[in-house]
Coordinates of C-alpha atoms in Angstrom, one line a residue:
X1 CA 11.2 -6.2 -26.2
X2 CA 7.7 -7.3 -24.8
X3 CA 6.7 -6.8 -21.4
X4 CA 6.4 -9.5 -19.7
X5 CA 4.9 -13.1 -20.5
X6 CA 1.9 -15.0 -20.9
X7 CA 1.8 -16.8 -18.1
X8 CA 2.6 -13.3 -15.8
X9 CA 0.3 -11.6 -17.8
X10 CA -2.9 -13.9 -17.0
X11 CA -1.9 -14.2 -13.1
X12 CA -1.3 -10.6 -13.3
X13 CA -5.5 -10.1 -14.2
X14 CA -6.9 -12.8 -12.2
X15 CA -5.2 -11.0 -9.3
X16 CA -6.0 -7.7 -10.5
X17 CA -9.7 -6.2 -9.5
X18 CA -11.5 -7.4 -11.4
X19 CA -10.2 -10.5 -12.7
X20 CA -10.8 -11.5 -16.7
X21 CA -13.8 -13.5 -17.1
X22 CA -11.5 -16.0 -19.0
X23 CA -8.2 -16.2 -19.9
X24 CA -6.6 -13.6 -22.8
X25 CA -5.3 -15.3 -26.0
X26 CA -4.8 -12.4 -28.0
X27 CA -1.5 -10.7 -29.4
X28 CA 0.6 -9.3 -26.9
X29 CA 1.6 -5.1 -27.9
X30 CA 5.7 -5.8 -29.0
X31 CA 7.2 -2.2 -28.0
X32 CA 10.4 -3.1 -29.7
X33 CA 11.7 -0.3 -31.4
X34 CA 14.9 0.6 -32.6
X35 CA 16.6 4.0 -33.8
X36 CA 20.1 2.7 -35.0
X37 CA 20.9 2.2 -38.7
X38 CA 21.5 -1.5 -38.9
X39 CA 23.9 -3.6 -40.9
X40 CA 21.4 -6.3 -41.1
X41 CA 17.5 -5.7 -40.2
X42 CA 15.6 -7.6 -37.4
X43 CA 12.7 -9.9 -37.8
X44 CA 9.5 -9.0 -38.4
X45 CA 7.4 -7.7 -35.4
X46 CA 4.6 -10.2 -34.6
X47 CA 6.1 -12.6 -37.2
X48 CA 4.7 -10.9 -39.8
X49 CA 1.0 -10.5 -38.5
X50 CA -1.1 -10.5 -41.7
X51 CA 1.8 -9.9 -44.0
X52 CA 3.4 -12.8 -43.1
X53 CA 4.7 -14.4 -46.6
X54 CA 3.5 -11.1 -48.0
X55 CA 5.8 -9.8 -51.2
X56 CA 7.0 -6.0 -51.3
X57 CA 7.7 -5.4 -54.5
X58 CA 4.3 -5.1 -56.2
X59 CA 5.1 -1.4 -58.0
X60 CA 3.1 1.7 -57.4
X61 CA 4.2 4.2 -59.7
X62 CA 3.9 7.8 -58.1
X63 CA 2.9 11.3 -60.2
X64 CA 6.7 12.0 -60.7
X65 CA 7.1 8.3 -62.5
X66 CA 9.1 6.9 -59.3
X67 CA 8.1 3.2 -58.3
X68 CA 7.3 3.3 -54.8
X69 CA 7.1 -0.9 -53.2
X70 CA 3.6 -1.5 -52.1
X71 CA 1.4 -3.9 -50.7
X72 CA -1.7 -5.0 -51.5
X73 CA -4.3 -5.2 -48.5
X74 CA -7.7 -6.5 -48.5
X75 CA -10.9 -6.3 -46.0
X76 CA -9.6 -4.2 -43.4
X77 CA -12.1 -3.3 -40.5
X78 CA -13.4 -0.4 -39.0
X79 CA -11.8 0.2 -35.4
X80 CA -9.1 -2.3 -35.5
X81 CA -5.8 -0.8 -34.3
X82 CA -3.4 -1.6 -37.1
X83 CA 0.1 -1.7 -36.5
X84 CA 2.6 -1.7 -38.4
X85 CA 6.1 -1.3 -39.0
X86 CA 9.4 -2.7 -41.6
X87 CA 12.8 -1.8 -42.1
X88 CA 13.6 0.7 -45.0
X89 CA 16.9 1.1 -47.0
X90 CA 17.6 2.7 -49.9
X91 CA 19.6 4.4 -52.7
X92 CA 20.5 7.2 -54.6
X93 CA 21.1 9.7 -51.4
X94 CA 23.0 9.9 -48.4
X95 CA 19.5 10.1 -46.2
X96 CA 16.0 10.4 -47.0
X97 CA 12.6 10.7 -45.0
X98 CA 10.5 7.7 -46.0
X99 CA 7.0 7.9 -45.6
X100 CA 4.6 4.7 -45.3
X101 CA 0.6 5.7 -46.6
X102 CA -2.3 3.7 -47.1
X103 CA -4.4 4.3 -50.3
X104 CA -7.6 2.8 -51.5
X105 CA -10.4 3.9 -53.7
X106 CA -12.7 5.6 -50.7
X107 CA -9.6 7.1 -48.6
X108 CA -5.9 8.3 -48.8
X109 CA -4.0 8.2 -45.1
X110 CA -1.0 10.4 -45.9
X111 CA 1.1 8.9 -43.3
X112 CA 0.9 5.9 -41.1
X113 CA 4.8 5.8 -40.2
X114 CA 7.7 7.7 -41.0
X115 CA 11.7 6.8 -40.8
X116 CA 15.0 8.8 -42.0
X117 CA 16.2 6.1 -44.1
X118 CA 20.4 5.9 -44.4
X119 CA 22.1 4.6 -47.6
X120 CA 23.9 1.2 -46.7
X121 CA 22.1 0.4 -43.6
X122 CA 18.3 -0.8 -42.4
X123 CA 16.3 1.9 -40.9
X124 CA 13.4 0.4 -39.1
X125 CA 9.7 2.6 -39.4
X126 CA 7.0 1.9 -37.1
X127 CA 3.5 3.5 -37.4
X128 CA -0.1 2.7 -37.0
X129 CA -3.5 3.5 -38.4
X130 CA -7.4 3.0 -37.8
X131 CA -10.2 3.5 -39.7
X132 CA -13.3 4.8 -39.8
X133 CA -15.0 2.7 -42.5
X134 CA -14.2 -1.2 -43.7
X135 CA -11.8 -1.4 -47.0
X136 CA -12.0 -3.9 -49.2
X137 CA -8.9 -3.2 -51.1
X138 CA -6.2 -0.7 -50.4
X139 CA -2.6 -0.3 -50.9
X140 CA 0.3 0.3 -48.6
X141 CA 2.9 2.2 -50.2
X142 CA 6.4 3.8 -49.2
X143 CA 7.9 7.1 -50.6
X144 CA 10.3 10.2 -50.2
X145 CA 8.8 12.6 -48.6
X146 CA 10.9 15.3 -50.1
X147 CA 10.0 13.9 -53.3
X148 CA 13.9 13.3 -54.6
X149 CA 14.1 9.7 -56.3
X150 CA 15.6 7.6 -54.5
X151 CA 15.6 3.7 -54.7
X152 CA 13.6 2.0 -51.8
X153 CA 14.1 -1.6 -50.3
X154 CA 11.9 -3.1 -47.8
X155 CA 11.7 -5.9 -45.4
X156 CA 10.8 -7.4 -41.9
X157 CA 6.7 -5.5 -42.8
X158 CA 4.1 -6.4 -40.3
X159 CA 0.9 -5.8 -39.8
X160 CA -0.5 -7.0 -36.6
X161 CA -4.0 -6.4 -36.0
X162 CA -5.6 -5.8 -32.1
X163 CA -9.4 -5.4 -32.0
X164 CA -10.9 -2.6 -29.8
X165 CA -10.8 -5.2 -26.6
X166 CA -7.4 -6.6 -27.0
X167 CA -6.2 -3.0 -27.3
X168 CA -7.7 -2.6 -23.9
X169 CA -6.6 -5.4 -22.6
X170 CA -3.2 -4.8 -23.5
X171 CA -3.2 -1.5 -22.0
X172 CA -4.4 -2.7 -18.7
X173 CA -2.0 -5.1 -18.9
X174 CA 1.1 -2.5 -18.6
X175 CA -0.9 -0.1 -16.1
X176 CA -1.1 -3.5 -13.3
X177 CA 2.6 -3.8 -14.0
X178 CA 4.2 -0.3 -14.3
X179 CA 1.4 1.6 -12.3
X180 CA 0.7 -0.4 -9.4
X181 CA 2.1 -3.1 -7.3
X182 CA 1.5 -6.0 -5.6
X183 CA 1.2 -5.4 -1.5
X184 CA 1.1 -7.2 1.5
X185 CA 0.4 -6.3 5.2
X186 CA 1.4 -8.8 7.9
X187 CA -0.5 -7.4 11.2
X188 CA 0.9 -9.1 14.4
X189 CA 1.3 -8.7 18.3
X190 CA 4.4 -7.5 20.1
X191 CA 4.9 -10.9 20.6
X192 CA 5.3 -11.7 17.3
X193 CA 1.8 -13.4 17.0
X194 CA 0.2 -13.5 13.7
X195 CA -3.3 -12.0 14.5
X196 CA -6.1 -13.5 11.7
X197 CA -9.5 -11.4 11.7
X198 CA -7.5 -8.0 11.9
X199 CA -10.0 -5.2 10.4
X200 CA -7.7 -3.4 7.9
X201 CA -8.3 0.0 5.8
X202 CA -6.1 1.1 3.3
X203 CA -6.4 4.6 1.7
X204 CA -4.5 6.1 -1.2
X205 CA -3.6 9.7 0.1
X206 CA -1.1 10.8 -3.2
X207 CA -0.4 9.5 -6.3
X208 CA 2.7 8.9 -7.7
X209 CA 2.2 9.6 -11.4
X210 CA 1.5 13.1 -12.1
X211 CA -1.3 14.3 -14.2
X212 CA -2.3 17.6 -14.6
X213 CA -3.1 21.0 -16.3
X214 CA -2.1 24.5 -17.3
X215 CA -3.6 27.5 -14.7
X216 CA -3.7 30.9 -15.4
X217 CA -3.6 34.3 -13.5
X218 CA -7.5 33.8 -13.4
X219 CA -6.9 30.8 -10.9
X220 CA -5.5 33.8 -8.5
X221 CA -7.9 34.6 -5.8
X222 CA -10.7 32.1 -7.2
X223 CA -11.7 30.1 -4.4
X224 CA -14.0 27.3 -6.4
X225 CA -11.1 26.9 -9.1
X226 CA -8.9 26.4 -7.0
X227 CA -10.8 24.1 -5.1
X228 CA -11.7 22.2 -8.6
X229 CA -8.3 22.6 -9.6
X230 CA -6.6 20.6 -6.3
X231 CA -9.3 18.0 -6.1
X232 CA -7.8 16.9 -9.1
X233 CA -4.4 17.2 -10.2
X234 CA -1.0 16.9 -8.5
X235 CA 0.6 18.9 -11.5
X236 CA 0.8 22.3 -12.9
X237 CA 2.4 24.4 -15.5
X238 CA 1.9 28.2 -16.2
X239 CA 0.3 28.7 -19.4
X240 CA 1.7 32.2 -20.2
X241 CA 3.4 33.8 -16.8
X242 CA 6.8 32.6 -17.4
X243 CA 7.4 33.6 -20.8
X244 CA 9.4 36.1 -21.9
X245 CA 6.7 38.3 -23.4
X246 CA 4.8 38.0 -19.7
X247 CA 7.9 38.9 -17.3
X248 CA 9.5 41.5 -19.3
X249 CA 7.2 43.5 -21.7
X250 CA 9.8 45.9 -22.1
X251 CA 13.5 46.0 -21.6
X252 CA 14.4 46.0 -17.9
X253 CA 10.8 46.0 -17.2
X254 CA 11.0 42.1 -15.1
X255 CA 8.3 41.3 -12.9
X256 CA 7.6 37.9 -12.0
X257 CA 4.7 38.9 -9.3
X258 CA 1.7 37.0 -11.1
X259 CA 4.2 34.0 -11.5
X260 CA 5.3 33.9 -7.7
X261 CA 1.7 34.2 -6.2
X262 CA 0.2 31.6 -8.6
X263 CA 3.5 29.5 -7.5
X264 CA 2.1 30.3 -3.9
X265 CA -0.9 28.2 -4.7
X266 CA 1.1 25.4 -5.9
X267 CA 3.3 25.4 -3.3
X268 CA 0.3 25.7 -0.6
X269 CA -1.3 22.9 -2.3
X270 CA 1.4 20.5 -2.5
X271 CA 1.6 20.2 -6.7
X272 CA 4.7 20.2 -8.5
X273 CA 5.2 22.5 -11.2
X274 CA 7.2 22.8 -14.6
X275 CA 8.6 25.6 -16.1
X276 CA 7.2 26.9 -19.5
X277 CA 9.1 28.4 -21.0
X278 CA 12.6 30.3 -20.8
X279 CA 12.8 30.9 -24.7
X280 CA 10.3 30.1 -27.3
X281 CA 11.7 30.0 -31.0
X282 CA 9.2 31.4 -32.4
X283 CA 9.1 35.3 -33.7
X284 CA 5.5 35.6 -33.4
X285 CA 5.8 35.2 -29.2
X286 CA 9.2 36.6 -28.7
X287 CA 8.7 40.1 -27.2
X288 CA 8.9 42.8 -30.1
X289 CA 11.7 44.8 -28.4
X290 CA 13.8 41.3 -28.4
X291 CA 12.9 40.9 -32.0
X292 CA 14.8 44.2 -33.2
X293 CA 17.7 43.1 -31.5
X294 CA 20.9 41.5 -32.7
X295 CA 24.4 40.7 -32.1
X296 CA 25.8 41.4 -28.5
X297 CA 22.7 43.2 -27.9
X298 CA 20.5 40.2 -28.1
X299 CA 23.4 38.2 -26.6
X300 CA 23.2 40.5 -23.2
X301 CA 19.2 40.2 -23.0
X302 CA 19.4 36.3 -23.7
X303 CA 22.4 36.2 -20.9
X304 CA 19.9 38.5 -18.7
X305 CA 17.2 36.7 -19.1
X306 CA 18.6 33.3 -18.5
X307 CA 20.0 34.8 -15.4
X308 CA 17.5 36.6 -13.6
X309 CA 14.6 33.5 -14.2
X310 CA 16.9 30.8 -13.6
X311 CA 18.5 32.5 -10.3
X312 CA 14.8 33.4 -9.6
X313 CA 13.5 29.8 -9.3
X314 CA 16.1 28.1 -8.8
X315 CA 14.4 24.3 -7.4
X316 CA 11.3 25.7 -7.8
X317 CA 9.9 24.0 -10.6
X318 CA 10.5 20.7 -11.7
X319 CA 11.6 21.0 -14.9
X320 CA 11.9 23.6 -17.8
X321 CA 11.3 23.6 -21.6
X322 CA 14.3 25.9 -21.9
X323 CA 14.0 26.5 -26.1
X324 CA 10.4 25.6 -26.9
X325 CA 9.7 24.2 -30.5
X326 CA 13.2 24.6 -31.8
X327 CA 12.1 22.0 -34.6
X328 CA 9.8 24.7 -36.3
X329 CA 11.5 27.8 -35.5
X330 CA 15.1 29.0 -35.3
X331 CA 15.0 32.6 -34.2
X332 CA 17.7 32.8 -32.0
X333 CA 20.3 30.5 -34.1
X334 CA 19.3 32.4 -37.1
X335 CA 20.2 35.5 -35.2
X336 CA 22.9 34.4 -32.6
X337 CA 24.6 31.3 -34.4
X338 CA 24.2 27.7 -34.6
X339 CA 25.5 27.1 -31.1
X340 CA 22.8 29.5 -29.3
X341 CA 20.2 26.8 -28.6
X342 CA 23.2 24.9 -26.9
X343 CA 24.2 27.7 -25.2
X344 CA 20.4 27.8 -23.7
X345 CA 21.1 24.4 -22.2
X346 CA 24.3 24.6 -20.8
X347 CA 23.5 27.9 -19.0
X348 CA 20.1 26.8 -17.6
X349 CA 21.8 23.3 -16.7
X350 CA 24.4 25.6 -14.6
X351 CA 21.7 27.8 -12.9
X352 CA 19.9 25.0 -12.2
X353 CA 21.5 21.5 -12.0
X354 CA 18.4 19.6 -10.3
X355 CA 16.0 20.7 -13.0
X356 CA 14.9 18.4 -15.8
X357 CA 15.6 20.0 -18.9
X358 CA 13.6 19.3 -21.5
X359 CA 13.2 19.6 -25.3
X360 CA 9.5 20.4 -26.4
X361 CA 7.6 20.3 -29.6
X362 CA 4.3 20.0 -31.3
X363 CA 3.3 17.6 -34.2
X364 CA 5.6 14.7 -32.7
X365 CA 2.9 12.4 -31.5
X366 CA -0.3 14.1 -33.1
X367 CA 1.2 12.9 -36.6
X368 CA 3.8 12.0 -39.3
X369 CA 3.0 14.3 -42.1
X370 CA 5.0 17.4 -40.5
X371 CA 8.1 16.8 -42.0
X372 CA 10.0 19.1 -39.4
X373 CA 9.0 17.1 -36.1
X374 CA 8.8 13.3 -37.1
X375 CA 10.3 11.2 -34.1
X376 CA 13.7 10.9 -36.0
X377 CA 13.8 14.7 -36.6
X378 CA 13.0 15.0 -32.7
X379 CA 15.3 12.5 -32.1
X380 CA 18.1 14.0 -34.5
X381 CA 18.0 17.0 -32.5
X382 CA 18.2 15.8 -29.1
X383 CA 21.4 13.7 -30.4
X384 CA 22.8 16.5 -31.7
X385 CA 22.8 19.2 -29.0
X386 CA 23.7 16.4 -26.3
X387 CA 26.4 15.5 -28.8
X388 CA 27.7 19.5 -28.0
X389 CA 27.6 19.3 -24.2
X390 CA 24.0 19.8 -24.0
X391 CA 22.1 18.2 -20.6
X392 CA 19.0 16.8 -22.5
X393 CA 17.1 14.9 -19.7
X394 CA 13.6 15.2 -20.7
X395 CA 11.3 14.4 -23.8
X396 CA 8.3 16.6 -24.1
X397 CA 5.2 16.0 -26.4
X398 CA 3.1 18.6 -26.4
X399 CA -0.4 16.9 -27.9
X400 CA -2.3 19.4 -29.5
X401 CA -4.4 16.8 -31.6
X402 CA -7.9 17.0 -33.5
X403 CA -8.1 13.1 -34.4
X404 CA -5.4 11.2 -32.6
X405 CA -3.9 7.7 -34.2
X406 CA -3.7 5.4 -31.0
X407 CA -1.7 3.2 -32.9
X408 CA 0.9 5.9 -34.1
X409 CA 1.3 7.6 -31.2
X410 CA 2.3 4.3 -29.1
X411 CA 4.7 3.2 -32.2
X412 CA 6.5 6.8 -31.8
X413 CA 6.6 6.3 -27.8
X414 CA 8.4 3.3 -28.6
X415 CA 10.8 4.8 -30.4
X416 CA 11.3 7.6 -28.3
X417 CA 11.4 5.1 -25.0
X418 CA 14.4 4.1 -26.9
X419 CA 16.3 7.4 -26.2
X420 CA 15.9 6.1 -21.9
X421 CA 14.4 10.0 -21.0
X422 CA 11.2 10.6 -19.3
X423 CA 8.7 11.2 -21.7
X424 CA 5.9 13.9 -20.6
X425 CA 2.4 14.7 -22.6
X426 CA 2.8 18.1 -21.9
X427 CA 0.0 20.4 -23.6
X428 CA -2.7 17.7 -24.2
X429 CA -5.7 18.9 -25.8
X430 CA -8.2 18.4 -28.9
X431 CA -9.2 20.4 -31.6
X432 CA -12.0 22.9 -31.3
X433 CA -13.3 22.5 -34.3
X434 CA -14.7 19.1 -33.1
X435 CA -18.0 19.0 -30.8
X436 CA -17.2 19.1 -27.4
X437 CA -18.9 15.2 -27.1
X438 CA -16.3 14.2 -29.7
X439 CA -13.6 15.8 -27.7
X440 CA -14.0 14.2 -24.9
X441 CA -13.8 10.4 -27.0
X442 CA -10.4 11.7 -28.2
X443 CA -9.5 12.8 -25.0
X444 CA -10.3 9.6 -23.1
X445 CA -7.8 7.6 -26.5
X446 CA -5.2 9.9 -25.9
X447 CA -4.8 9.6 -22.2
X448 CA -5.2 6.1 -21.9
X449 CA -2.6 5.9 -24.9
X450 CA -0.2 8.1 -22.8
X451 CA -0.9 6.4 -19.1
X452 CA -0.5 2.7 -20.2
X453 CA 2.8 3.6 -22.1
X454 CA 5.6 2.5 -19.5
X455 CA 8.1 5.0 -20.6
X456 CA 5.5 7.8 -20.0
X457 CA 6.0 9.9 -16.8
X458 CA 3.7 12.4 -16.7
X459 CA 0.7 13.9 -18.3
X460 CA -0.2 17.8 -18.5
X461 CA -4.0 19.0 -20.0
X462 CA -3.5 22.6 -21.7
X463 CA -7.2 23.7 -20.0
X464 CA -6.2 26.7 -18.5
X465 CA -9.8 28.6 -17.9
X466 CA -10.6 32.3 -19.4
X467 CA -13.8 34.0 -19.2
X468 CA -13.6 33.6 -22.8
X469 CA -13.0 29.4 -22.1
X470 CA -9.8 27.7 -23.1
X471 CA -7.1 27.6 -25.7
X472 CA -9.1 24.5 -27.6
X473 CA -10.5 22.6 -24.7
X474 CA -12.3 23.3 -21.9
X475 CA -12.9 20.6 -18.4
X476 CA -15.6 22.5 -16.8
X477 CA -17.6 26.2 -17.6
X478 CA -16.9 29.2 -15.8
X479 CA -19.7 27.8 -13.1
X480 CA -17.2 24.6 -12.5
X481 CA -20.3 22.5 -14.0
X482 CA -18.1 19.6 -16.1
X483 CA -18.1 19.6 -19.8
X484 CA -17.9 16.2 -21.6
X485 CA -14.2 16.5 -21.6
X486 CA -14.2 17.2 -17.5
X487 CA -16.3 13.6 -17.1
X488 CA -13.9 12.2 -18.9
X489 CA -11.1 13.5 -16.2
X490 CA -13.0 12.6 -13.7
X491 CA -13.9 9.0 -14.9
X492 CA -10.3 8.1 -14.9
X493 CA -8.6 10.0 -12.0
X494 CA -11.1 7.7 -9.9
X495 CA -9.9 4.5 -11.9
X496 CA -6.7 5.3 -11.8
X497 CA -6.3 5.7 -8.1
X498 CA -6.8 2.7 -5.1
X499 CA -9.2 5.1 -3.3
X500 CA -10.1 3.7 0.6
X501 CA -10.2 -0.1 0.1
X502 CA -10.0 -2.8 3.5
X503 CA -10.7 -6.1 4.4
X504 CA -9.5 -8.6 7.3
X505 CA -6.4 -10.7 7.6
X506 CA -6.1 -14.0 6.9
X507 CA -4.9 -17.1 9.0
X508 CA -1.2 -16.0 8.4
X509 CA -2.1 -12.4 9.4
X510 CA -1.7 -10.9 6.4
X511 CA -3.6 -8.8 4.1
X512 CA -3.1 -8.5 0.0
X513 CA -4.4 -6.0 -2.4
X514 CA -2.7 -4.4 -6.0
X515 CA -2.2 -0.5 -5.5
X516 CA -1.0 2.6 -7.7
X517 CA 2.0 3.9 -6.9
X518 CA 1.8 6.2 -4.5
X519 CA 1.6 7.4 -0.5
X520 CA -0.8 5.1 1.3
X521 CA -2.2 5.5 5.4
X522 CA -3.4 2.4 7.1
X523 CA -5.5 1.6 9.9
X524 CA -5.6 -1.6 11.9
X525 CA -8.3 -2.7 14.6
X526 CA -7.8 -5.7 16.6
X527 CA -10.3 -5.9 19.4
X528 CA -9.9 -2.7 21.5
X529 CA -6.4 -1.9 19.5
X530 CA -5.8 0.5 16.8
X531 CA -2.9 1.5 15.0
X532 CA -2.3 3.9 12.4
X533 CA 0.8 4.2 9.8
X534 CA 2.1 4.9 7.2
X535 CA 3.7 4.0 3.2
X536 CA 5.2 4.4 -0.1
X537 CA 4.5 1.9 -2.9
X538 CA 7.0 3.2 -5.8
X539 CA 7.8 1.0 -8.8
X540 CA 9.2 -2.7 -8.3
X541 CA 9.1 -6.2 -9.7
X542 CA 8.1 -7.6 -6.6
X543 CA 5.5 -7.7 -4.0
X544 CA 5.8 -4.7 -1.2
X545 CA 5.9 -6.2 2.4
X546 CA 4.6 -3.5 5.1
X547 CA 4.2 -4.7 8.7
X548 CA 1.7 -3.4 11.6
X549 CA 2.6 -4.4 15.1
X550 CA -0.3 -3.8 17.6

């Protein structure tokens, strides 16, 4: 479905601070999506875009001599966000995972979109990709990523292009509807007397959305980080003092004291905090005395450990990533049975029934070409353990990207939206091997991707500071001087918020303004009277209504 309509989506701005300079006629983002095998396929998004009328089965044949349908595309820009999606069917096997590409002479883009694909029924793939130079002729092409032949039909393709400022436009459009909300303050006597000329200030003392970063012990007794740290974000997560390997180095050696005293900070500061991790599936970070372990053995420590965390902070955190990045490891179902991971959920569920549980993984949103976390493999596995019992009540997205595909990632938070879960960014960062200048351009896509995403619910940076810096990407230096990445924050934390705004009311008395979600204090002065209060502005269609008596 689309958000929205034209005509909302105009008054919407001109209300909005500041209003267009004219009117938008541009393509509206369509955030249909759909994760159901179909009998019979859907239209085509955007009626076609610029394949509108466009055929499908122009052959490409492929190394292996398999015809792969293709189409032909011709002056494509630099910047444009391209997207692009098409339902998939095919023969020859049961399932297979079809992967869209774009070729031309200069460039090969591995993977622009990805679907399973079912025998007998349309699977619809949606995708995305922008380039960095112009290309005068390319080809879009479709193929099996596990190479097996297998027969291929295509239809409903678009591609719908959006230029850099309809992109942007677009994306503001979805952060006046689904981040802030229209408000209105009626100010009147005890009589009931409207009162025009009332001097009003409004200030924004909370947010709602929460965005916000991984700390480490080395926040512990740090005045200036913390400082830095709470001026910022209403969020936390612990980057490494809840996992296994941190709060039981040996067996029966538990100690959770650098967890509780940097949980002491978050609680003295008002931040909410998820819980990372209670398992982790892979060997390489599973402590070394749980890795010679098996049978009833591991079975006890696994029970133990579920118990003595879970009991441990019980309401304390938010949610929990209970068996990080099953998609790429198995450890515990390789050593413990199919059923262990669903186990894991059950038993936290049961410790802790207010918690979010969540599922978490890399390589979701950074890109299509890992075969073992594409959003119908994430998807797949969600189904599947909440299929055995499992509570599955959160979608987390790690983000650990060097060059992110804006298009791409809001075509796989479509899907995933589909699924009705909060969806969390929950590690974002970018590569290191980039300059930190260049960082902090990806950084700035990928957050503004991830706020103006209605399904999204919360953001997390992985920017935990060490002496040594940070895991990939570092806000500030060890001095708290910002980095390019850190201006970045800093730029939109103060756009995203109302701030302290005012103004008088009008002949009826009242006073309008949009606001972020979030916990608001007002002031009113009428002459020699002042009065002070108080509220929420949480998500709604319609205007909030907040009166002031003085």
């Amino acid at each position: 479905m689309m958000y929205g309509l034209p005509f909302c989506f105009l008054l919407l701005f001109f209300l909005a601070d500041p209003p267009l300079a004219a009117p938008y006629d541009g393509p509206l983002y369509d955030f249909s999506a759909y994760t159901q095998c179909k009998t019979r396929a859907e239209g085509p998004l955007y009626n076609g875009g610029i394949l509108k009328g466009a055929r499908w089965d122009i052959p490409r044949v492929l190394a292996d001599g398999v015809y792969s349908p293709a189409f032909v595309l011709r002056n494509l820009t630099t910047g444009t966000k391209y997207c692009f999606s098409s339902w998939v069917k095919i023969k020859g096997a049961d399932s297979a995972p079809i992967r869209a590409s774009l070729m031309s002479e200069k460039k090969t883009i591995n993977c622009v979109g990805t679907v399973t694909a079912r025998r007998g029924c349309w699977s619809f793939l949606k995708g995305g990709f922008v380039l960095d130079e112009p290309l005068d002729y390319s080809l879009l092409f479709f193929q099996n990523s596990d190479e097996r032949a297998v027969d291929l039909a295509i239809t409903s393709a678009s591609l719908q292009p959006f230029t850099d400022q309809e992109w942007s436009t677009n994306q503001q459009y979805i952060i006046n509807t689904e981040r802030k909300r229209a408000v209105t303050i009626h100010v009147a006597n005890t009589q009931g007397e409207r009162l025009q000329g009332a001097e009003i200030t409004v200030d924004q003392v909370s947010k709602d959305f929460p965005f916000g970063s991984a700390i480490a012990k080395t926040i512990l007794g740090n005045l200036p980080y913390q400082n830095w740290f709470v001026k910022r974000f209403n969020a936390a997560v612990f980057e490494n003092e809840l996992k296994w390997y941190a709060t039981e180095p040996d067996p029966g050696n538990i100690t959770y004291a650098l967890a509780d005293q940097m949980l002491e900070f978050v609680r003295a500061n008002q931040i909410v905090a998820r819980g990372h991790n209670i398992f982790w599936e892979d060997p390489k970070y599973t402590p070394a005395w749980v890795r010679n372990l098996s049978g009833p053995a591991l079975q006890s420590a696994v029970n133990n450990r579920i118990q003595s965390l879970m009991s441990k902070y019980k309401d304390e955190f938010v949610h929990w990533d209970v068996s990080n990045e099953m998609l790429h490891f198995d450890f515990y179902e390789q050593r413990l049975g199919p059923d262990a991971t669903l186990h894991f959920y059950e038993t936290a569920h049961e410790s802790d029934p207010l918690a979010t549980l969540f599922m978490n993984d890399f390589n979701v949103v950074e890109t299509c070409s890992d075969v073992n976390s594409t959003v119908d493999a994430y998807i797949s596995r969600l189904r599947e353990l909440s299929r055995g019992g499992a509570t599955m009540s959160g979608i987390g997205l790690e983000g650990h990207f060097t060059i992110p595909n804006p298009p791409l990632i809001r075509a796989i938070l479509d899907k995933l939206a589909t699924l009705q879960l909060p969806i969390w960014l929950t590690e974002i960062d970018i590569s290191n091997t980039l300059s930190k200048e260049t960082q902090a351009v990806y950084l700035e896509q990928v957050l503004r991707e991830g706020f103006s995403h209605p399904s999204v619910n919360g953001i997390m940076l992985w920017t935990a500071l060490h002496s040594y810096g940070c895991y990939q990407m570092c806000l500030t230096d060890n001095n708290f001087h910002n980095l390019p990445a850190g201006d970045v924050v800093d730029k939109i934390l103060k756009e995203w918020q109302t701030g302290e705004i005012g103004g008088q009311t009008d002949d009826h008395g009242s006073y309008s303004f949009f606001g972020f979600l979030g916990e608001y204090q007002v002031t009113v002065r009428y002459g020699n009277r002042t009065a002070n209060s108080t509220f929420s502005l949480c998500r709604g269609d319609e205007t909030r209504h907040f009166s002031i008596q003085l």
